[in-house]
Amino acid sequence: MVSYDVRLDGITKRFDDVVAVDDVSLDIEAGKFLTLLGPSGCGKTTLLRCIDGFETPTSGDVFIRGERVNDIPPFERDTSMVFQSYALFPHMTVGENISFGLEMQGFPDRDQATDGGVATNGGFGAAFKRLVSRTGSEEIDARVAEALELVELPDYQERKVSELSGGQQQRVALARALITQPTVLLLDEPLGALDLKLRKNMQVELKNLQKELDTTFVYVTHDQEEALTMSDQIAVMNDGHLEQLGSATEIYEEPETEFVADFIGETNLLRGSYTETPDGAVVECNGLSFRVPHEPDADGEVSFAVRPEKIRLGKDARGLDNVFEADVTDEIYKGNLGKFVVDLPNGQRLTVDMQITDRSKYFSTGQNVAVGWSADNAVVLTR
Ligand code: ATP
C-alpha cells in the first residue's frame, strides 16, 4: 500500500489581496523526491513554508504522516528546511553549525520564531550557550561526524564556515538539516547560488543521497532541467495553483496544459480547430491541416504541441503523417546537433532539433526542405 508522508488538502494562502497559493491539494509519497516547479512568484516557497510551518494556510489542511499539523509550530514538526541562502552562522565552526540543527529540535521557547531558518535575538543566545556546553557530548559529536560523512565533508568539524566555498557551505546546510533525521526534508532552491558545473554535480549527489536515506524530499526550483534530472514526481505550479502532477516523463511527454507544454523544455505550440475525419483527427490551422492523435475532450478550438526533436527534415520527413514544404530561416550548428528554424507555407514558424549524423542532414538558411512528424508525436491540449 502506498503511504504518504505529506498530504496537502485544499491549501490556500493569501497575503492581503495576493493569493500566493490557490487551493492546492497534493499527496507526497513516502521516500520520494517531489519537486515544486514553476516560474518566479507562482507560490512554490509559500507552499513549502506551509509544510514546514513558517506559514499558516489561510484555508486547507497540512498532514504529515497522517497527523494534521496546522497548529503545530515549525520546530515541533518532523521536517527540516535547507535554504538557498544556507542560513549558516559564519563565525561558528562547521560542527557548531551542524549541531545547532539538533539544538533547534529541542529549542524550548518555540515562540521565538525564526528568520530564514535561524533563531533570532535572545532565543538564539540562550540556545547557543546550551549548545556550547553540550558539544563535547559524544552523541552529538558522533551525529555531526555522521552528517558530515553523508555530505562528503569528513574532518571539517573545526573549520569556520566563513572559510568554506559556496558548495561546501551548501553541504553544511544540508548536514544541519539532515542531522535531525526528519521525515520530510524541504529544500528551497538549495543550489541556486552555485555555479553551473557545481550545481550539476550537486544535483546528482542530492538525488543519490535521497535514495540512500530513503527520506521524502520536497524540493523547490524554477529550473525545469533540474526538476527533470532529480525528481520522482514534479508538481508544476502556475499563478498559485497546481497545473499538473506527474513523473518527469509524463510532464515532458504528456503535458496536460499549454502552460506545462511551454514551460517544460522547448516546444512548438500551434492553435487551430479540431475535427474528427474518417482518416483520423486533424487540426485546421491557417489553411493547413495537421494530423493529431484522437483527443476525446477536444472540441473546436485547441492547441497542440510538438517537441523540436520529434520533427524531421529532408528525406527523414518522407512518409510521415504530416509532411510540408518549408523554408529554412535560421540554423545553429552545435556539432552533432543542428537547431533549425523553418517557416511552413501558412507562415507558421517551427523549431526543429536534428542529430547531424552526416552532412546530408545539414540544411542552410534559404533552403527549401520537407518537414514532417508523426501524428502521435503531437499532444492535443484543451486547456
Ligand atoms: P520565487 O521562485 O521567486 O522564490 P515562488 O514561486 O517561491 O517565487 P512565493 O515566494 O511563494 O513564490 O510568492 C508567491 C506570491 O506571494 C508572490 O506574488 C509574492 O510576492 C507573494 N508573497 C510571498 N510572501 C509574501 C509575504 N510575506 N507578504 C506578501 N506577499 C507575499
Short mmCIF file of C-alpha atoms and ligand atoms in Angstrom, two decimals:
data_model
loop_
_atom_site.label_atom_id
_atom_site.label_comp_id
_atom_site.label_asym_id
_atom_site.label_seq_id
_atom_site.Cartn_x
_atom_site.Cartn_y
_atom_site.Cartn_z
CA MET A 1 0.00 0.00 0.00
CA VAL A 2 1.25 3.47 -0.86
CA SER A 3 1.88 5.63 2.19
CA TYR A 4 2.05 9.40 2.13
CA ASP A 5 4.41 11.47 4.26
CA VAL A 6 2.72 14.74 3.32
CA ARG A 7 -0.89 15.43 2.38
CA LEU A 8 -1.96 18.90 1.37
CA ASP A 9 -5.70 19.30 1.28
CA GLY A 10 -7.07 22.43 -0.41
CA ILE A 11 -4.26 24.74 0.71
CA THR A 12 -4.87 28.43 0.04
CA LYS A 13 -2.57 31.13 1.34
CA ARG A 14 -3.42 34.81 0.93
CA PHE A 15 -1.26 37.81 1.75
CA ASP A 16 -3.83 40.67 1.71
CA ASP A 17 -5.05 40.71 -1.93
CA VAL A 18 -2.33 38.35 -3.21
CA VAL A 19 -3.39 34.71 -3.49
CA ALA A 20 0.06 33.12 -3.24
CA VAL A 21 -1.26 29.54 -3.14
CA ASP A 22 -4.65 28.76 -4.62
CA ASP A 23 -6.46 25.62 -3.47
CA VAL A 24 -3.59 23.15 -3.86
CA SER A 25 -4.18 19.51 -2.99
CA LEU A 26 -1.20 17.22 -3.25
CA ASP A 27 -0.16 13.87 -1.79
CA ILE A 28 3.56 13.24 -1.42
CA GLU A 29 4.52 9.61 -1.26
CA ALA A 30 6.93 8.42 1.44
CA GLY A 31 10.55 8.11 0.32
CA LYS A 32 10.04 10.05 -2.93
CA PHE A 33 11.72 13.11 -4.37
CA LEU A 34 8.99 15.61 -5.26
CA THR A 35 9.78 18.93 -6.90
CA LEU A 36 7.58 22.02 -6.83
CA LEU A 37 8.42 23.63 -10.16
CA GLY A 38 7.19 26.91 -11.63
CA PRO A 39 8.16 30.45 -12.57
CA SER A 40 9.15 33.09 -10.05
CA GLY A 41 6.21 34.17 -7.87
CA CYS A 42 3.99 31.12 -8.58
CA GLY A 43 3.77 30.20 -4.88
CA LYS A 44 6.36 27.39 -4.54
CA THR A 45 8.14 28.80 -1.49
CA THR A 46 4.90 29.72 0.22
CA LEU A 47 3.60 26.18 -0.22
CA LEU A 48 6.88 24.75 1.13
CA ARG A 49 6.65 27.07 4.13
CA CYS A 50 3.10 25.85 4.79
CA ILE A 51 4.51 22.30 5.07
CA ASP A 52 7.28 23.45 7.39
CA GLY A 53 5.00 25.66 9.48
CA PHE A 54 6.70 29.00 8.81
CA GLU A 55 3.43 30.00 7.09
CA THR A 56 -0.09 29.11 8.23
CA PRO A 57 -2.53 28.38 5.40
CA THR A 58 -5.50 30.74 5.13
CA SER A 59 -7.56 27.63 4.49
CA GLY A 60 -6.90 23.95 3.97
CA ASP A 61 -5.06 21.31 5.97
CA VAL A 62 -1.50 20.03 6.11
CA PHE A 63 -0.92 16.44 7.24
CA ILE A 64 2.46 14.87 7.99
CA ARG A 65 2.38 11.08 8.32
CA GLY A 66 -1.38 11.29 8.75
CA GLU A 67 -1.32 13.88 11.55
CA ARG A 68 -2.92 17.29 10.96
CA VAL A 69 -0.17 19.77 11.78
CA ASN A 70 -1.80 23.15 11.07
CA ASP A 71 -1.48 24.15 14.72
CA ILE A 72 1.94 22.61 15.35
CA PRO A 73 4.85 25.10 15.29
CA PRO A 74 7.75 24.61 12.85
CA PHE A 75 10.27 23.08 15.28
CA GLU A 76 7.83 20.50 16.54
CA ARG A 77 7.09 19.25 13.02
CA ASP A 78 9.03 16.30 11.71
CA THR A 79 10.50 18.41 8.90
CA SER A 80 13.75 20.21 8.23
CA MET A 81 14.49 23.01 5.78
CA VAL A 82 17.51 23.79 3.59
CA PHE A 83 17.62 27.35 2.28
CA GLN A 84 19.21 28.84 -0.81
CA SER A 85 20.97 31.36 1.43
CA TYR A 86 22.27 28.47 3.62
CA ALA A 87 21.37 30.49 6.77
CA LEU A 88 24.60 29.40 8.48
CA PHE A 89 26.47 31.26 11.24
CA PRO A 90 29.71 32.36 9.53
CA HIS A 91 31.85 32.71 12.65
CA MET A 92 30.85 29.38 14.13
CA THR A 93 32.61 26.19 13.13
CA VAL A 94 31.07 23.64 10.82
CA GLY A 95 30.49 21.30 13.76
CA GLU A 96 28.76 24.03 15.80
CA ASN A 97 26.53 24.94 12.88
CA ILE A 98 25.51 21.35 12.32
CA SER A 99 24.87 20.51 15.95
CA PHE A 100 22.75 23.64 16.09
CA GLY A 101 20.28 21.67 13.92
CA LEU A 102 19.89 19.28 16.85
CA GLU A 103 19.63 22.14 19.29
CA MET A 104 16.79 23.61 17.26
CA GLN A 105 14.89 20.37 17.67
CA GLY A 106 14.99 20.75 21.43
CA PHE A 107 14.53 24.50 21.34
CA PRO A 108 12.44 25.31 24.40
CA ASP A 109 10.99 28.71 23.52
CA ARG A 110 9.13 27.95 20.34
CA ASP A 111 7.51 31.35 20.19
CA GLN A 112 10.93 32.74 19.35
CA ALA A 113 10.28 32.06 15.71
CA THR A 114 12.96 32.20 13.08
CA ASP A 115 14.12 34.47 10.39
CA GLY A 116 15.33 32.47 7.42
CA GLY A 117 15.51 29.31 9.48
CA VAL A 118 17.74 30.82 12.15
CA ALA A 119 16.62 31.51 15.66
CA THR A 120 16.72 35.20 16.43
CA ASN A 121 17.71 37.54 19.29
CA GLY A 122 17.82 36.33 22.90
CA GLY A 123 16.40 32.95 21.96
CA PHE A 124 19.43 32.14 19.89
CA GLY A 125 21.89 33.39 22.52
CA ALA A 126 20.42 31.12 25.15
CA ALA A 127 20.28 28.18 22.81
CA PHE A 128 23.87 28.74 21.74
CA LYS A 129 25.13 28.71 25.33
CA ARG A 130 23.43 25.40 25.95
CA LEU A 131 24.78 24.12 22.67
CA VAL A 132 28.37 25.04 23.52
CA SER A 133 28.07 23.33 26.86
CA ARG A 134 26.91 20.18 25.12
CA THR A 135 29.10 19.98 22.04
CA GLY A 136 31.53 17.80 23.94
CA SER A 137 28.92 15.15 24.33
CA GLU A 138 29.82 12.01 22.47
CA GLU A 139 26.41 11.54 20.96
CA ILE A 140 26.35 14.96 19.35
CA ASP A 141 29.90 14.56 18.05
CA ALA A 142 29.05 11.19 16.57
CA ARG A 143 25.96 12.54 14.85
CA VAL A 144 27.81 15.56 13.48
CA ALA A 145 30.53 13.28 12.11
CA GLU A 146 27.90 11.04 10.56
CA ALA A 147 26.11 14.01 8.96
CA LEU A 148 29.43 15.28 7.57
CA GLU A 149 30.18 11.84 6.11
CA LEU A 150 26.81 11.93 4.36
CA VAL A 151 27.58 15.21 2.65
CA GLU A 152 31.16 14.14 1.94
CA LEU A 153 32.88 16.68 4.18
CA PRO A 154 34.55 14.40 6.72
CA ASP A 155 37.02 16.08 9.10
CA TYR A 156 35.56 19.55 8.53
CA GLN A 157 34.11 19.95 12.06
CA GLU A 158 36.62 22.54 13.24
CA ARG A 159 36.66 24.69 10.11
CA LYS A 160 34.98 28.11 10.26
CA VAL A 161 32.03 28.41 7.89
CA SER A 162 33.47 31.68 6.56
CA GLU A 163 36.48 29.69 5.29
CA LEU A 164 34.38 27.40 3.10
CA SER A 165 33.42 27.66 -0.56
CA GLY A 166 29.77 28.16 -1.54
CA GLY A 167 29.40 24.49 -2.43
CA GLN A 168 30.89 23.40 0.89
CA GLN A 169 28.61 25.78 2.80
CA GLN A 170 25.67 24.29 0.97
CA ARG A 171 26.74 20.82 2.13
CA VAL A 172 27.00 22.06 5.72
CA ALA A 173 23.47 23.48 5.48
CA LEU A 174 22.32 20.11 4.19
CA ALA A 175 24.10 18.27 7.01
CA ARG A 176 22.49 20.59 9.56
CA ALA A 177 19.06 19.75 8.16
CA LEU A 178 19.75 16.02 7.95
CA ILE A 179 21.17 15.60 11.45
CA THR A 180 17.67 15.73 12.90
CA GLN A 181 16.69 12.77 10.68
CA PRO A 182 13.46 14.42 9.57
CA THR A 183 10.60 12.53 7.98
CA VAL A 184 10.49 15.21 5.29
CA LEU A 185 13.39 17.32 4.09
CA LEU A 186 12.30 20.59 2.47
CA LEU A 187 14.76 22.28 0.12
CA ASP A 188 14.14 25.79 -1.19
CA GLU A 189 16.28 26.36 -4.31
CA PRO A 190 19.29 24.99 -2.39
CA LEU A 191 21.60 25.02 -5.42
CA GLY A 192 20.59 28.45 -6.71
CA ALA A 193 23.79 30.21 -5.63
CA LEU A 194 26.20 27.65 -7.10
CA ASP A 195 27.87 27.84 -10.50
CA LEU A 196 26.54 25.61 -13.25
CA LYS A 197 29.12 22.82 -13.03
CA LEU A 198 28.89 22.51 -9.25
CA ARG A 199 25.11 22.69 -9.44
CA LYS A 200 25.01 19.78 -11.87
CA ASN A 201 27.30 17.69 -9.64
CA MET A 202 25.24 18.53 -6.57
CA GLN A 203 22.02 17.55 -8.38
CA VAL A 204 23.33 14.03 -8.86
CA GLU A 205 24.69 13.88 -5.30
CA LEU A 206 21.45 15.11 -3.77
CA LYS A 207 19.44 12.57 -5.72
CA ASN A 208 21.79 9.76 -4.65
CA LEU A 209 21.64 10.93 -1.05
CA GLN A 210 17.86 10.97 -1.13
CA LYS A 211 17.78 7.39 -2.44
CA GLU A 212 20.35 6.25 0.13
CA LEU A 213 18.45 7.80 3.05
CA ASP A 214 15.02 6.88 1.67
CA THR A 215 13.78 10.19 3.10
CA THR A 216 11.00 12.21 1.46
CA PHE A 217 12.44 15.29 -0.22
CA VAL A 218 10.29 18.25 -1.27
CA TYR A 219 12.41 20.45 -3.49
CA VAL A 220 11.62 23.91 -4.86
CA THR A 221 13.11 25.15 -8.12
CA HIS A 222 12.22 27.26 -11.13
CA ASP A 223 14.79 25.33 -13.19
CA GLN A 224 12.95 22.74 -15.26
CA GLU A 225 16.10 20.86 -16.21
CA GLU A 226 16.98 20.46 -12.53
CA ALA A 227 13.45 19.19 -11.84
CA LEU A 228 13.58 16.69 -14.71
CA THR A 229 17.01 15.40 -13.59
CA MET A 230 16.21 14.82 -9.94
CA SER A 231 12.53 14.17 -9.33
CA ASP A 232 10.35 11.11 -8.94
CA GLN A 233 7.36 13.44 -9.16
CA ILE A 234 7.06 17.01 -10.37
CA ALA A 235 4.26 19.34 -9.30
CA VAL A 236 4.12 22.16 -11.85
CA MET A 237 2.71 25.37 -10.34
CA ASN A 238 1.41 28.44 -12.11
CA ASP A 239 -0.03 31.54 -10.50
CA GLY A 240 -0.65 29.81 -7.16
CA HIS A 241 -2.36 26.71 -8.48
CA LEU A 242 -1.20 23.21 -9.37
CA GLU A 243 -1.14 22.75 -13.16
CA GLN A 244 -0.02 19.12 -13.31
CA LEU A 245 1.48 16.42 -11.12
CA GLY A 246 3.44 13.62 -12.75
CA SER A 247 6.75 11.91 -13.32
CA ALA A 248 9.40 13.73 -15.37
CA THR A 249 8.44 11.65 -18.43
CA GLU A 250 4.72 12.34 -18.01
CA ILE A 251 5.29 16.06 -17.58
CA TYR A 252 7.57 16.21 -20.62
CA GLU A 253 5.81 13.77 -22.95
CA GLU A 254 2.19 14.22 -21.89
CA PRO A 255 1.67 17.81 -20.79
CA GLU A 256 -1.95 18.46 -19.90
CA THR A 257 -2.00 22.21 -20.39
CA GLU A 258 -0.45 24.79 -22.70
CA PHE A 259 1.38 26.24 -19.72
CA VAL A 260 3.10 22.93 -18.90
CA ALA A 261 3.94 22.20 -22.56
CA ASP A 262 5.51 25.62 -22.91
CA PHE A 263 7.26 25.82 -19.52
CA ILE A 264 8.94 22.39 -19.62
CA GLY A 265 11.57 22.13 -22.32
CA GLU A 266 11.20 23.71 -25.70
CA THR A 267 8.10 23.14 -27.80
CA ASN A 268 6.19 24.27 -30.89
CA LEU A 269 2.65 25.32 -29.98
CA LEU A 270 0.10 25.59 -32.79
CA ARG A 271 -3.52 26.70 -32.41
CA GLY A 272 -6.45 25.73 -34.61
CA SER A 273 -9.77 23.98 -34.96
CA TYR A 274 -10.02 20.29 -34.02
CA THR A 275 -12.18 17.95 -36.11
CA GLU A 276 -12.57 14.21 -36.47
CA THR A 277 -12.36 12.88 -40.06
CA PRO A 278 -12.66 9.33 -41.42
CA ASP A 279 -8.84 9.32 -41.63
CA GLY A 280 -8.35 10.45 -38.03
CA ALA A 281 -8.25 13.64 -36.02
CA VAL A 282 -6.97 16.86 -37.60
CA VAL A 283 -6.40 20.43 -36.54
CA GLU A 284 -7.04 23.10 -39.21
CA CYS A 285 -4.65 25.95 -38.72
CA ASN A 286 -4.33 28.94 -41.08
CA GLY A 287 -5.10 26.93 -44.22
CA LEU A 288 -3.07 23.81 -43.33
CA SER A 289 -4.41 20.59 -41.93
CA PHE A 290 -2.35 18.79 -39.27
CA ARG A 291 -2.93 15.16 -38.28
CA VAL A 292 -3.01 14.78 -34.49
CA PRO A 293 -3.87 11.98 -32.04
CA HIS A 294 -7.54 11.50 -31.16
CA GLU A 295 -8.40 13.55 -28.06
CA PRO A 296 -11.81 12.73 -26.53
CA ASP A 297 -12.11 16.08 -24.71
CA ALA A 298 -11.24 18.19 -27.77
CA ASP A 299 -13.99 20.19 -29.37
CA GLY A 300 -13.46 23.24 -31.56
CA GLU A 301 -10.51 25.46 -30.72
CA VAL A 302 -7.47 23.64 -29.32
CA SER A 303 -3.73 23.90 -29.40
CA PHE A 304 -1.24 21.15 -30.00
CA ALA A 305 2.40 20.83 -29.08
CA VAL A 306 5.23 19.16 -31.00
CA ARG A 307 8.71 18.98 -29.49
CA PRO A 308 11.56 20.18 -31.77
CA GLU A 309 13.31 16.81 -31.56
CA LYS A 310 10.22 14.97 -32.84
CA ILE A 311 10.28 16.84 -36.16
CA ARG A 312 12.27 15.56 -39.16
CA LEU A 313 13.71 17.44 -42.12
CA GLY A 314 14.63 16.40 -45.66
CA LYS A 315 14.45 12.74 -46.61
CA ASP A 316 13.80 11.68 -42.98
CA ALA A 317 10.46 13.51 -43.19
CA ARG A 318 9.21 11.36 -46.09
CA GLY A 319 6.18 9.20 -45.41
CA LEU A 320 5.33 10.75 -42.01
CA ASP A 321 1.70 11.71 -41.19
CA ASN A 322 2.38 15.43 -41.52
CA VAL A 323 4.69 16.49 -44.35
CA PHE A 324 5.01 20.06 -45.68
CA GLU A 325 7.41 22.13 -47.72
CA ALA A 326 9.18 24.68 -45.56
CA ASP A 327 11.84 27.38 -45.83
CA VAL A 328 14.82 27.28 -43.50
CA THR A 329 15.03 30.76 -41.93
CA ASP A 330 17.77 30.13 -39.40
CA GLU A 331 20.20 27.43 -38.39
CA ILE A 332 22.52 26.94 -35.45
CA TYR A 333 25.24 24.33 -35.75
CA LYS A 334 26.16 22.64 -32.47
CA GLY A 335 28.50 19.88 -33.54
CA ASN A 336 26.40 16.73 -33.67
CA LEU A 337 23.16 18.65 -33.16
CA GLY A 338 21.58 21.15 -35.53
CA LYS A 339 18.85 23.56 -34.50
CA PHE A 340 16.80 24.85 -37.43
CA VAL A 341 14.00 27.39 -37.69
CA VAL A 342 11.64 26.68 -40.58
CA ASP A 343 8.57 28.50 -41.92
CA LEU A 344 5.59 26.50 -43.20
CA PRO A 345 3.61 27.77 -46.22
CA ASN A 346 0.94 29.21 -43.86
CA GLY A 347 3.56 31.31 -42.09
CA GLN A 348 3.72 29.03 -39.04
CA ARG A 349 7.26 29.01 -37.64
CA LEU A 350 8.70 25.78 -36.19
CA THR A 351 11.90 24.95 -34.35
CA VAL A 352 13.50 21.63 -35.24
CA ASP A 353 16.35 19.80 -33.47
CA MET A 354 18.15 17.18 -35.55
CA GLN A 355 21.05 14.86 -34.86
CA ILE A 356 23.61 15.58 -37.57
CA THR A 357 24.88 12.11 -38.37
CA ASP A 358 26.17 13.14 -41.82
CA ARG A 359 26.37 16.27 -43.94
CA SER A 360 23.18 15.40 -45.87
CA LYS A 361 21.30 16.24 -42.63
CA TYR A 362 22.57 19.75 -42.51
CA PHE A 363 20.37 22.46 -44.03
CA SER A 364 21.20 26.09 -44.74
CA THR A 365 19.23 29.28 -44.36
CA GLY A 366 17.21 29.95 -47.53
CA GLN A 367 16.95 26.27 -48.45
CA ASN A 368 13.56 24.71 -49.17
CA VAL A 369 13.12 21.40 -47.31
CA ALA A 370 10.48 18.84 -46.47
CA VAL A 371 9.45 18.97 -42.80
CA GLY A 372 7.45 16.21 -41.17
CA TRP A 373 6.35 14.44 -38.00
CA SER A 374 4.05 11.62 -36.91
CA ALA A 375 0.58 12.43 -35.61
CA ASP A 376 1.46 10.51 -32.43
CA ASN A 377 4.25 12.93 -31.70
CA ALA A 378 1.82 15.80 -31.22
CA VAL A 379 -0.08 16.36 -27.96
CA VAL A 380 -3.51 17.97 -28.20
CA LEU A 381 -4.14 20.46 -25.37
CA THR A 382 -7.62 21.56 -24.41
CA ARG A 383 -6.58 23.90 -21.55
P1 ATP B 1 10.46 32.60 -6.38
O1 ATP B 1 10.84 31.46 -7.29
O2 ATP B 1 10.71 33.94 -6.99
O3 ATP B 1 11.03 32.46 -5.00
P2 ATP B 1 7.90 31.49 -5.57
O4 ATP B 1 7.23 30.67 -6.63
O5 ATP B 1 8.59 30.76 -4.49
O6 ATP B 1 8.85 32.56 -6.24
P3 ATP B 1 6.45 32.80 -3.45
O7 ATP B 1 7.69 33.33 -2.80
O8 ATP B 1 5.76 31.69 -2.80
O9 ATP B 1 6.76 32.40 -4.97
O10 ATP B 1 5.45 34.03 -3.65
C1 ATP B 1 4.15 33.87 -4.22
C2 ATP B 1 3.44 35.20 -4.23
O11 ATP B 1 3.17 35.58 -2.90
C3 ATP B 1 4.26 36.34 -4.83
O12 ATP B 1 3.38 37.19 -5.52
C4 ATP B 1 4.86 37.02 -3.62
O13 ATP B 1 5.11 38.37 -3.88
C5 ATP B 1 3.74 36.84 -2.59
N1 ATP B 1 4.27 36.76 -1.22
C6 ATP B 1 5.09 35.82 -0.71
N2 ATP B 1 5.35 36.04 0.59
C7 ATP B 1 4.68 37.17 0.93
C8 ATP B 1 4.53 37.92 2.13
N3 ATP B 1 5.13 37.55 3.27
N4 ATP B 1 3.76 39.03 2.08
C9 ATP B 1 3.13 39.41 0.96
N5 ATP B 1 3.22 38.74 -0.22
C10 ATP B 1 3.98 37.64 -0.23
#
